[in-house]
Coordinates of C-alpha atoms and ligand atoms in Angstrom, one line a residue:
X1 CA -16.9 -85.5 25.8
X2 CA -18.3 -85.9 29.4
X3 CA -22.0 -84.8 29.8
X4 CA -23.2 -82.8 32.7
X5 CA -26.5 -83.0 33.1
X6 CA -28.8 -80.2 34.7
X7 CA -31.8 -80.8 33.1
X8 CA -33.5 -82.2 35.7
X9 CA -33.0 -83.8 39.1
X10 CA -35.1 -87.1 37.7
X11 CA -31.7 -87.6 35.8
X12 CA -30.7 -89.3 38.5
X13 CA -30.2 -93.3 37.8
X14 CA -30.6 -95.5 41.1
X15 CA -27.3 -96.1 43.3
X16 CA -25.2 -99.4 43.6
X17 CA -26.9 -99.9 47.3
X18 CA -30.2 -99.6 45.7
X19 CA -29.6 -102.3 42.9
X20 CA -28.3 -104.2 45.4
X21 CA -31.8 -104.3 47.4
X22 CA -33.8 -104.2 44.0
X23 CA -32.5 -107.3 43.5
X24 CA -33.1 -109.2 46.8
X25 CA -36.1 -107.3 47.6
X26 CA -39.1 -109.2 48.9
X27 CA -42.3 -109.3 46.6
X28 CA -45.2 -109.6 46.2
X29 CA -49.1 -108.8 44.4
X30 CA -49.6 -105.3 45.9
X31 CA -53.1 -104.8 44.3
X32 CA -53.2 -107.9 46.8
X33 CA -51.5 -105.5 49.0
X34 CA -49.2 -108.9 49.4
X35 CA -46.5 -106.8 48.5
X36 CA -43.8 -106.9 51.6
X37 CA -41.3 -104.7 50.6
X38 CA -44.6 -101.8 49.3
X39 CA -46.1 -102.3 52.9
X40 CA -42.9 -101.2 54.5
X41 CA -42.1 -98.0 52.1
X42 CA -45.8 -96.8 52.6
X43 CA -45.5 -97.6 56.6
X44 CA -42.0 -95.6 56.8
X45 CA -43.4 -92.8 54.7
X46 CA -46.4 -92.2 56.8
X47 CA -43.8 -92.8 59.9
X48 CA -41.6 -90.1 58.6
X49 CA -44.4 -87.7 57.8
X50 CA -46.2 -88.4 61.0
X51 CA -49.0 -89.7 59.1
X52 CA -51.5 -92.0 59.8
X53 CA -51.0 -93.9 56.0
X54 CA -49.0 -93.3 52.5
X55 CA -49.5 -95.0 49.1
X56 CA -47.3 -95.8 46.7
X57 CA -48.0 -94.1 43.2
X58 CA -45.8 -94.8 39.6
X59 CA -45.5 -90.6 39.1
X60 CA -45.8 -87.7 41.2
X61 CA -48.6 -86.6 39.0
X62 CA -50.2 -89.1 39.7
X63 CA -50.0 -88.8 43.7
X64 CA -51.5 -84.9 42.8
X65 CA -54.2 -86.0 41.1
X66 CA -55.4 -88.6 43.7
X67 CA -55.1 -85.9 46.3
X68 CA -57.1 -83.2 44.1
X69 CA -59.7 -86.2 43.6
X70 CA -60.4 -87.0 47.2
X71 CA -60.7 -83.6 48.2
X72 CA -63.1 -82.1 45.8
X73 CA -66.4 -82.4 44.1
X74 CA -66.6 -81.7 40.1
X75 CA -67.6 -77.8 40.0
X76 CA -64.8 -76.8 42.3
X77 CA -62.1 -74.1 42.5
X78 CA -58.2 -75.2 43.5
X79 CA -56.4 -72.2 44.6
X80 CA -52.7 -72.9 43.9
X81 CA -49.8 -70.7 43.0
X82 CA -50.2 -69.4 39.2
X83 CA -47.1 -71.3 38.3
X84 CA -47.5 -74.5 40.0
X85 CA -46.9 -78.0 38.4
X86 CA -50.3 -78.7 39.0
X87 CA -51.1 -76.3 36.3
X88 CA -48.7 -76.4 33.7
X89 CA -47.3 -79.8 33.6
X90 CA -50.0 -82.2 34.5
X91 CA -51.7 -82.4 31.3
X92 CA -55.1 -80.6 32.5
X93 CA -56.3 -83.2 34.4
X94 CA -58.1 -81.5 36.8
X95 CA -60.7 -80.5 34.9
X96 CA -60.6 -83.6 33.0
X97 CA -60.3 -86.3 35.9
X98 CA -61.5 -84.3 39.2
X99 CA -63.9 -81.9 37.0
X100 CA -62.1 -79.0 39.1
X101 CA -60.6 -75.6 37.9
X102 CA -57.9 -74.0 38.9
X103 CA -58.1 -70.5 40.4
X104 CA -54.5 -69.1 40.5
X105 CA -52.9 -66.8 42.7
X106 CA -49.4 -64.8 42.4
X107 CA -47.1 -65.5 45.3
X108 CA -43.8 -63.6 45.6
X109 CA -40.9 -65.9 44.2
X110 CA -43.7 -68.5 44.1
X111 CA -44.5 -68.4 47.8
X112 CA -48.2 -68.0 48.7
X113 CA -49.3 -66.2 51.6
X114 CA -53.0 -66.2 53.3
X115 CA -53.6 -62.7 52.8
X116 CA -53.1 -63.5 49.1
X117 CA -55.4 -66.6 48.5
X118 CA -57.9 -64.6 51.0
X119 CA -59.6 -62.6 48.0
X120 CA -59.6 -65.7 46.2
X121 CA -61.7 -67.7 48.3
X122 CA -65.7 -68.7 46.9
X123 CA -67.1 -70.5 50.4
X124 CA -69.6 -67.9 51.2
X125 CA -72.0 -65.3 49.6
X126 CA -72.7 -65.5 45.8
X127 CA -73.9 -69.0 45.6
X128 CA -73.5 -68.8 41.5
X129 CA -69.9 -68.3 41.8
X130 CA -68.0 -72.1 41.5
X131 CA -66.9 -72.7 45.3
X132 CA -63.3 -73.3 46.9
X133 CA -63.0 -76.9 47.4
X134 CA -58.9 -77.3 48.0
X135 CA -55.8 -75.2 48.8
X136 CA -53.1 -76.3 46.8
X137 CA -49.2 -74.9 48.2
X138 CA -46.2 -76.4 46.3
X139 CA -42.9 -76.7 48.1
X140 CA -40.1 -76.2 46.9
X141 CA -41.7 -74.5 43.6
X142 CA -40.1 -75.6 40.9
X143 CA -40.9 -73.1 38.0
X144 CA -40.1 -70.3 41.0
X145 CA -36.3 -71.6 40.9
X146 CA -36.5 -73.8 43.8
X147 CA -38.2 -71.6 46.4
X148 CA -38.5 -72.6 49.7
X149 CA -42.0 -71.5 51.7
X150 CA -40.7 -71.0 55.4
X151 CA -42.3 -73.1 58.5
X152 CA -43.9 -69.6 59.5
X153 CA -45.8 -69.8 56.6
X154 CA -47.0 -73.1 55.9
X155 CA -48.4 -72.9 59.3
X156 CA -50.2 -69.5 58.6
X157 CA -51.4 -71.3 54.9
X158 CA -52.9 -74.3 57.1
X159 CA -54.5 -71.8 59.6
X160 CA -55.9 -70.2 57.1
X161 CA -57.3 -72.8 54.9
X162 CA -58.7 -74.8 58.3
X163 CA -60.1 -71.6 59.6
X164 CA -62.2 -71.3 56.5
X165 CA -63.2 -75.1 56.7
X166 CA -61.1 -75.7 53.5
X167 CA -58.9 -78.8 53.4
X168 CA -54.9 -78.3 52.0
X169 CA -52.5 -80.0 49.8
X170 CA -48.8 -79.5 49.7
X171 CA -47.4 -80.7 46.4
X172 CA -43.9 -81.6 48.0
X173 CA -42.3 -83.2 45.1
X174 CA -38.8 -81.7 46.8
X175 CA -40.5 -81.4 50.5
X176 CA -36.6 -82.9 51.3
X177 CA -35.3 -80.1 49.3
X178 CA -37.1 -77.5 51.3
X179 CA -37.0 -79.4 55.0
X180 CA -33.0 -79.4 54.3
X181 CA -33.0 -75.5 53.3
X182 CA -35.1 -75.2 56.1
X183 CA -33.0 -77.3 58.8
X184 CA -36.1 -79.1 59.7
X185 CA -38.1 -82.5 59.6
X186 CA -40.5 -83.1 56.9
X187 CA -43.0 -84.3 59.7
X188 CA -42.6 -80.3 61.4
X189 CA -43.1 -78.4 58.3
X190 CA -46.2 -80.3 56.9
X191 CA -48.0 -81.0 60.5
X192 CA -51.7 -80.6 59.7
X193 CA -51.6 -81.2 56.1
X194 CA -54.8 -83.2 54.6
X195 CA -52.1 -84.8 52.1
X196 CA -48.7 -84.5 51.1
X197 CA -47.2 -85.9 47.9
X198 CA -43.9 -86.5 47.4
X199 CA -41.2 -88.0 44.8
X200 CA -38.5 -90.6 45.4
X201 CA -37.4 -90.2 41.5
X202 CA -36.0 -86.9 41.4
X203 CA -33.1 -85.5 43.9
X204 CA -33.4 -89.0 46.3
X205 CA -32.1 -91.1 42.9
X206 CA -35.1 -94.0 42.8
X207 CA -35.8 -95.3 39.2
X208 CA -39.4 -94.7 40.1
X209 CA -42.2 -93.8 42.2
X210 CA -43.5 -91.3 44.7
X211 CA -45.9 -91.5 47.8
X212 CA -49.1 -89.7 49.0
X213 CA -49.3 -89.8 52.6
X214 CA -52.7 -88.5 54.7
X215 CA -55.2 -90.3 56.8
X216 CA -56.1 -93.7 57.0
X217 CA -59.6 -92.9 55.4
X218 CA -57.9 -90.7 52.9
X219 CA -55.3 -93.6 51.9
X220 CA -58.1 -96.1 51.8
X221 CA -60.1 -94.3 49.1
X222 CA -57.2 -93.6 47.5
X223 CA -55.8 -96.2 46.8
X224 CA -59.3 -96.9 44.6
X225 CA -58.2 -93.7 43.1
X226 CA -55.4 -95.2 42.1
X227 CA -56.9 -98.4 40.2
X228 CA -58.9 -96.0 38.6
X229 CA -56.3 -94.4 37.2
X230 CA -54.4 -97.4 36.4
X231 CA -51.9 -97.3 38.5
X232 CA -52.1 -100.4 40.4
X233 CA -48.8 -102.3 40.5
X234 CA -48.0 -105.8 41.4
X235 CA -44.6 -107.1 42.6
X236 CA -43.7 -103.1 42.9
X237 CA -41.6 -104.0 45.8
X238 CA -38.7 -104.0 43.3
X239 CA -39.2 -99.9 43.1
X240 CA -40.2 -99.8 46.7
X241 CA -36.9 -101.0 47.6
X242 CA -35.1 -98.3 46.4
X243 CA -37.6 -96.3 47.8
X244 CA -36.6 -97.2 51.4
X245 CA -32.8 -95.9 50.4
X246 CA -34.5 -92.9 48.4
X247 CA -36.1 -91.9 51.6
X248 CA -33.9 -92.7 54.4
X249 CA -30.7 -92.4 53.2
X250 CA -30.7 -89.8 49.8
X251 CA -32.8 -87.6 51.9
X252 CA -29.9 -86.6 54.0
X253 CA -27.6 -85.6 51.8
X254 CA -29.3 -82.9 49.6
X255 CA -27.1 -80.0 51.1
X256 CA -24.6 -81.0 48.7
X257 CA -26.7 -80.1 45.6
X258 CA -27.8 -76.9 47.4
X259 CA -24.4 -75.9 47.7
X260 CA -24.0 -77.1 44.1
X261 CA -26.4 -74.3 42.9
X262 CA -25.2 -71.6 44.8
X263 CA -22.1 -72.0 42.8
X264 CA -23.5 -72.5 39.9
X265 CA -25.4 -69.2 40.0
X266 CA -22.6 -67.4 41.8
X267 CA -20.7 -68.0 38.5
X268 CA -22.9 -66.7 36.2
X269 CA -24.6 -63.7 37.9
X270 CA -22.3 -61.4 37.0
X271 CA -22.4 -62.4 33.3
X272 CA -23.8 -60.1 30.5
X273 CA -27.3 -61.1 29.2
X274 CA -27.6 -63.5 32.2
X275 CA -29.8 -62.0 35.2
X276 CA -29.9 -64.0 38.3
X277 CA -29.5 -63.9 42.5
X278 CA -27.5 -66.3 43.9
X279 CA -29.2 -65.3 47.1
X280 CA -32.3 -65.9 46.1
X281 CA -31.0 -69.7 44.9
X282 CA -32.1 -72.2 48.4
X283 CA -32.4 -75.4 46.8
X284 CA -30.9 -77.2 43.6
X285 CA -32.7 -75.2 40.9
X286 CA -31.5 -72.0 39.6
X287 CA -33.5 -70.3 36.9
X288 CA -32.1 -67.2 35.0
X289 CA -33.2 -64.9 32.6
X290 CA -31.1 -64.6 29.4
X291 CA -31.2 -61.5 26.8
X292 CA -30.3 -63.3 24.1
X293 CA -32.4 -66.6 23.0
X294 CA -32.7 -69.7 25.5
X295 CA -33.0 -72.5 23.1
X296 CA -30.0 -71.5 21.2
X297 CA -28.5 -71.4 24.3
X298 CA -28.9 -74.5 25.2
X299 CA -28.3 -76.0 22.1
X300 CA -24.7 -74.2 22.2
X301 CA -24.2 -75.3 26.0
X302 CA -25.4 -79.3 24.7
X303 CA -22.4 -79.1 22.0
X304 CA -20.1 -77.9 24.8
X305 CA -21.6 -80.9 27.2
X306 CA -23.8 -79.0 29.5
X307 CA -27.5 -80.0 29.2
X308 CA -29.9 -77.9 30.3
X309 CA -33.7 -77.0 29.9
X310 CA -35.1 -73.9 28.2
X311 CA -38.1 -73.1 30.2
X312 CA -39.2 -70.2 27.4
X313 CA -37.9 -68.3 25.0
X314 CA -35.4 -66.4 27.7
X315 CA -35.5 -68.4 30.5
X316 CA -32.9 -71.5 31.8
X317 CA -33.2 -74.2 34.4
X318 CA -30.4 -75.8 36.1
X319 CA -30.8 -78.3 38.6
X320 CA -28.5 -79.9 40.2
X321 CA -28.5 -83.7 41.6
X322 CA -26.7 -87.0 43.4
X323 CA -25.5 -87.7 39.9
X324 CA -23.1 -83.9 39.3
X325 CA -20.2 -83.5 41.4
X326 CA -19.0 -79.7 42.8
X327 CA -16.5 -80.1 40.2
X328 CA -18.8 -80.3 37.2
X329 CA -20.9 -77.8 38.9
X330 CA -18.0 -75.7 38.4
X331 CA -17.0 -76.9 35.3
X332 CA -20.8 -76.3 33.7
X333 CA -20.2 -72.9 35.5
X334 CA -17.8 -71.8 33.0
X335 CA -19.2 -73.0 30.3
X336 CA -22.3 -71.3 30.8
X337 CA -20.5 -68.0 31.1
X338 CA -18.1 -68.5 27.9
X339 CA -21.2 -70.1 25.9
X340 CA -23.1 -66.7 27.1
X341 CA -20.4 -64.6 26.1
X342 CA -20.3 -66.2 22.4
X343 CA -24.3 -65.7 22.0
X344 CA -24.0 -61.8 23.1
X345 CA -21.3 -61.7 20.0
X346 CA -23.8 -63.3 17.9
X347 CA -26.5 -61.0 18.4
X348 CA -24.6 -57.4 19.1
Ligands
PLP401 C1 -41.9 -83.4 39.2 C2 -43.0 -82.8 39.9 C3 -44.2 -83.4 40.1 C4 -44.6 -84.7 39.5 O1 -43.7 -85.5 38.9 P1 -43.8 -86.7 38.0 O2 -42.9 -86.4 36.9 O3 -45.2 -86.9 37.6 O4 -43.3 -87.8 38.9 C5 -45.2 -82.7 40.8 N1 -44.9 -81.5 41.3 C6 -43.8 -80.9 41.2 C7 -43.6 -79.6 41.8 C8 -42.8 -81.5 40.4 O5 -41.6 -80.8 40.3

């Protein structure tokens, strides 16, 4: 039986052109930084970005938590979105490395807007309340479906946050995802950003890695951050050469997974039990509410050869990748709306 797999974008194994230049890719000791092939992924990164420096990190979460350490002191608030990755998938870390908490705000489809984090804000008055160190935006949000935050707005979010002397992070595991939607350049849509953090293993197909770009100050302490956190590679410049395809070449081509998920949730939104907008679907997640129960679901669509994630007890992830074709898109399609179909019976 042929698998189709949507549970993640990090599915996606490395392309033949990137084994290729794994394998003859110059190396080096890159806690040396001797690492050739490192140097010139972290110089392209910041390039792209128009950044004065990156660093390259083994895990987006890592890249996060570097950022949340450099620009905060233990005792500070992070305002970020109240379902962003920062929160719920990075093991608490925080508190526990950055001795920060998280003050959490509800944006619309996951979007934050300044008018929102406003009332949020500790930088003045009450000197016993825990002050705002960091704005945290995430874009595309993942647990939103894929959301894009719009140019507009990531230049009011900066405003905002600079106006109140506050520095801001954008968590852009899929920034590609959202300058595509958007039909701009990463470098336009994250202009003025303290940091930016971004991943070469999910929808850009590297085996590994992500980078933090920001100032050459920032990327200098980081990168003790980093060793701190173990995370100090050595001939790395096997992973950084797919990195250089990841980024300049798989970063192009992302329209094709977008248009994937359209038509993935144009074919179920008309299903009983299922509710989702294909409108509302810009990138390559979809997320949908079911009626009936989302782990049997996708333990039903897994027999059938679909795999996808149950995000809680009524709610599915798609996400679509490099590594899926329109055709299985399609084909995982109708098997979502059959498998649906079958579980409504079940439980009438
Ligand atoms: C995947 C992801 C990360 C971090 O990813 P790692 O799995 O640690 O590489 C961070 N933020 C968001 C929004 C993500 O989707």
């Amino acid at each position: 039986m042929e698998v189709i797999d949507l549970r993640s974008d990090t599915v996606t194994k490395p392309t033949p052109e990137m084994r290729e230049a794994m394998s003859t890719a110059e190396v080096g000791d890159d806690v040396y930084s001797e690492d050739p092939t490192v140097n010139r992924l972290e110089e392209r990164a910041a390039e792209v970005f128009g950044m004065e420096a990156a660093i390259f990190v083994p895990t987006g979460s890592m890249g996060n938590q570097i950022a949340l350490r450099l620009h905060t002191e233990p005792g500070r608030e992070v305002v970020c979105e109240s379902r962003a990755h920062v929160l719920d998938w990075e093991m608490g870390m925080a508190a526990m490395f950055s001795g920060c908490q998280l003050r959490t705000v509800q944006g619309e489809r996951g979007i934050l807007r300044w008018k929102d984090i406003e009332p949020a804000l500790a930088t003045t008055g009450l000197y016993y309340k825990a002050q705002t160190g960091l704005i945290w935006v995430e874009n595309t949000h993942n647990m939103a479906g894929g959301s894009v935050t719009p140019l507009a707005v990531m230049r009011e979010l900066r405003d905002g946050a600079h106006g109140r002397g506050l520095p801001i992070h954008l968590d852009g595991a899929r920034v590609f995802n959202a300058s595509t939607a958007l039909k701009t350049d990463v470098a336009t849509l994250t202009a003025g950003y303290d940091s930016v953090n971004f991943c070469l293993s999910k929808g850009l197909c590297a085996p590994v890695g992500s980078l933090l770009v920001s100032s050459r100050k920032n990327i200098d302490k980081a990168r003790r951050i980093r060793k701190a956190l173990g995370g100090g590679m050595r001939q790395a410049g096997v992973l950084a050469a797919a990195g250089l395809i990841a980024l300049d070449v798989m970063s192009k081509r992302l329209d094709d997974d977008h248009a994937n998920a359209k038509l993935l949730a144009q074919k179920i939104a008309d299903v009983d039990g299922i509710s989702v907008d294909p409108a509302e679907v810009e990138t390559n997640i979809v997320i949908f509410r079911t009626e009936f129960d989302a782990p049997a679901y996708v333990a039903s669509l897994k027999e059938r050869g679909v795999l996808a994630s149950a995000i809680n007890a009524n709610t599915v992830r798609f996400v679509t990748h490099h590594d899926v074709s329109q055709e299985q898109c399609a084909c995982a399609g109708e098997i979502a709306v059959d498998v649906a179909a079958e579980m409504l019976l079940e439980t009438a």
